[in-house]
Amino acid sequence: MADGQGPVVVSVINMKGGVGKTTIAAMLARWLTSMRPFTRQYGSSGMYTDTLTIDLDPQANLSQALMGGRRCRDFLNAQSPSIVEVFKGYQPPNRFNPSPHPLSMSSVVHSIGGRSSPNDSSLALIPSRSE
């Protein structure tokens, strides 16, 4: 953040299913991203900047909501690294790389695009997948 206090972390957690955690997380991420042009234009404290969402749910509903159906299918078919590999600390063998190799964070973080354009990198996602 611009004021030097570091990032703000917001967690959406509830042990009960079906209470809107995914919807709240997706809408909150989109709202925070939509605030970015306003805060940059008017020089606010920098509270709203880039937004990183991390999908920790093995059902990967947040990943599907933010990536969209086609992009999420492409992600799964490509066997791209997800939050699972972040916790493991390496990329396991797959059809593209026959041996395990170190994981780079840039290979895990996917730009979703912001409200201003699909090329806007203000909203990013570390996706999940069922393992």
Short mmCIF file of C-alpha atoms in Angstrom, two decimals:
data_model
loop_
_atom_site.label_atom_id
_atom_site.label_comp_id
_atom_site.label_asym_id
_atom_site.label_seq_id
_atom_site.Cartn_x
_atom_site.Cartn_y
_atom_site.Cartn_z
CA MET A 1 0.00 0.00 0.00
CA ALA A 2 1.04 3.55 -0.59
CA ASP A 3 1.06 4.43 3.10
CA GLY A 4 3.66 1.76 3.91
CA GLN A 5 1.41 -0.30 6.16
CA GLY A 6 1.45 -3.34 3.90
CA PRO A 7 -1.38 -5.24 2.29
CA VAL A 8 -4.83 -5.71 3.72
CA VAL A 9 -5.92 -9.35 4.03
CA VAL A 10 -9.60 -10.23 3.91
CA SER A 11 -10.69 -13.84 4.48
CA VAL A 12 -14.16 -15.15 3.71
CA ILE A 13 -14.62 -18.17 5.98
CA ASN A 14 -17.58 -20.14 7.31
CA MET A 15 -17.76 -23.83 8.17
CA LYS A 16 -21.28 -24.12 6.79
CA GLY A 17 -21.78 -24.72 3.08
CA GLY A 18 -24.14 -22.74 0.91
CA VAL A 19 -23.95 -19.46 2.80
CA GLY A 20 -22.48 -17.37 -0.03
CA LYS A 21 -18.73 -17.46 0.68
CA THR A 22 -17.79 -17.80 -2.99
CA THR A 23 -20.23 -15.12 -4.12
CA ILE A 24 -19.04 -12.70 -1.43
CA ALA A 25 -15.37 -13.35 -2.25
CA ALA A 26 -15.90 -12.90 -6.00
CA MET A 27 -18.00 -9.76 -5.64
CA LEU A 28 -15.64 -8.26 -3.05
CA ALA A 29 -12.66 -8.89 -5.34
CA ARG A 30 -14.48 -7.29 -8.29
CA TRP A 31 -15.51 -4.31 -6.15
CA LEU A 32 -12.00 -3.75 -4.81
CA THR A 33 -10.69 -3.94 -8.36
CA SER A 34 -13.32 -1.46 -9.58
CA MET A 35 -12.17 1.03 -6.91
CA ARG A 36 -8.62 1.04 -8.27
CA PRO A 37 -9.09 3.70 -11.02
CA PHE A 38 -10.98 5.96 -8.58
CA THR A 39 -8.29 5.86 -5.92
CA ARG A 40 -5.47 6.39 -8.42
CA GLN A 41 -7.26 9.30 -10.08
CA TYR A 42 -8.14 11.12 -6.88
CA GLY A 43 -5.00 10.33 -4.92
CA SER A 44 -6.54 8.63 -1.92
CA SER A 45 -4.50 6.82 0.70
CA GLY A 46 -3.97 3.86 -1.63
CA MET A 47 -6.26 1.56 0.32
CA TYR A 48 -7.58 -0.05 -2.86
CA THR A 49 -4.88 -1.29 -5.17
CA ASP A 50 -4.29 -4.58 -6.91
CA THR A 51 -6.35 -7.52 -5.67
CA LEU A 52 -5.13 -11.10 -5.36
CA THR A 53 -7.72 -13.79 -4.72
CA ILE A 54 -6.69 -17.23 -3.49
CA ASP A 55 -9.12 -20.09 -3.95
CA LEU A 56 -8.59 -22.60 -1.13
CA ASP A 57 -11.80 -24.55 -1.79
CA PRO A 58 -11.22 -27.94 -3.46
CA GLN A 59 -14.47 -27.44 -5.39
CA ALA A 60 -12.75 -24.47 -7.10
CA ASN A 61 -15.97 -22.48 -7.44
CA LEU A 62 -14.19 -19.12 -7.01
CA SER A 63 -11.74 -20.11 -9.74
CA GLN A 64 -14.66 -20.97 -12.03
CA ALA A 65 -16.49 -17.75 -11.16
CA LEU A 66 -13.52 -15.48 -11.87
CA MET A 67 -11.97 -17.37 -14.78
CA GLY A 68 -15.18 -18.31 -16.56
CA GLY A 69 -16.03 -21.74 -17.92
CA ARG A 70 -13.78 -21.91 -20.99
CA ARG A 71 -10.71 -20.42 -19.31
CA CYS A 72 -11.14 -22.68 -16.28
CA ARG A 73 -11.40 -25.77 -18.53
CA ASP A 74 -8.23 -24.67 -20.37
CA PHE A 75 -6.49 -24.24 -17.01
CA LEU A 76 -7.49 -27.75 -15.91
CA ASN A 77 -6.63 -29.36 -19.27
CA ALA A 78 -3.19 -27.73 -19.30
CA GLN A 79 -2.50 -29.13 -15.82
CA SER A 80 -1.30 -25.67 -14.78
CA PRO A 81 -0.07 -25.22 -11.20
CA SER A 82 -2.66 -24.27 -8.60
CA ILE A 83 -2.84 -23.63 -4.87
CA VAL A 84 -2.18 -27.37 -4.44
CA GLU A 85 1.32 -26.95 -5.88
CA VAL A 86 1.92 -23.85 -3.74
CA PHE A 87 1.46 -26.00 -0.64
CA LYS A 88 3.57 -28.81 -2.10
CA GLY A 89 6.31 -26.37 -3.13
CA TYR A 90 6.96 -27.89 -6.54
CA GLN A 91 5.33 -28.65 -9.87
CA PRO A 92 4.83 -32.43 -10.20
CA PRO A 93 5.50 -34.27 -13.45
CA ASN A 94 2.88 -33.87 -16.16
CA ARG A 95 2.59 -34.45 -19.87
CA PHE A 96 4.57 -31.28 -20.63
CA ASN A 97 7.37 -31.77 -18.06
CA PRO A 98 8.25 -35.40 -17.28
CA SER A 99 10.06 -34.66 -14.00
CA PRO A 100 9.25 -32.52 -10.93
CA HIS A 101 10.64 -29.00 -10.99
CA PRO A 102 10.67 -25.92 -8.72
CA LEU A 103 7.55 -23.82 -8.68
CA SER A 104 7.67 -20.16 -9.66
CA MET A 105 4.92 -17.97 -8.25
CA SER A 106 4.47 -16.33 -11.64
CA SER A 107 3.31 -19.69 -12.99
CA VAL A 108 0.62 -19.91 -10.29
CA VAL A 109 -0.85 -16.39 -10.35
CA HIS A 110 -3.33 -15.86 -13.19
CA SER A 111 -4.35 -12.39 -14.30
CA ILE A 112 -8.13 -12.17 -14.45
CA GLY A 113 -8.39 -8.61 -15.72
CA GLY A 114 -10.10 -5.67 -14.14
CA ARG A 115 -13.20 -3.71 -14.96
CA SER A 116 -11.41 -1.25 -17.24
CA SER A 117 -10.32 -3.91 -19.74
CA PRO A 118 -9.56 -7.63 -20.02
CA ASN A 119 -5.86 -6.69 -20.17
CA ASP A 120 -6.03 -4.85 -16.84
CA SER A 121 -3.98 -6.94 -14.41
CA SER A 122 -5.46 -5.42 -11.24
CA LEU A 123 -7.34 -8.64 -10.39
CA ALA A 124 -5.36 -11.86 -10.08
CA LEU A 125 -6.16 -15.37 -8.91
CA ILE A 126 -4.29 -18.33 -7.49
CA PRO A 127 -6.77 -20.98 -8.62
CA SER A 128 -7.77 -24.22 -6.99
CA ARG A 129 -8.73 -27.58 -8.42
CA SER A 130 -9.94 -30.84 -7.00
CA GLU A 131 -6.98 -33.06 -6.28
#
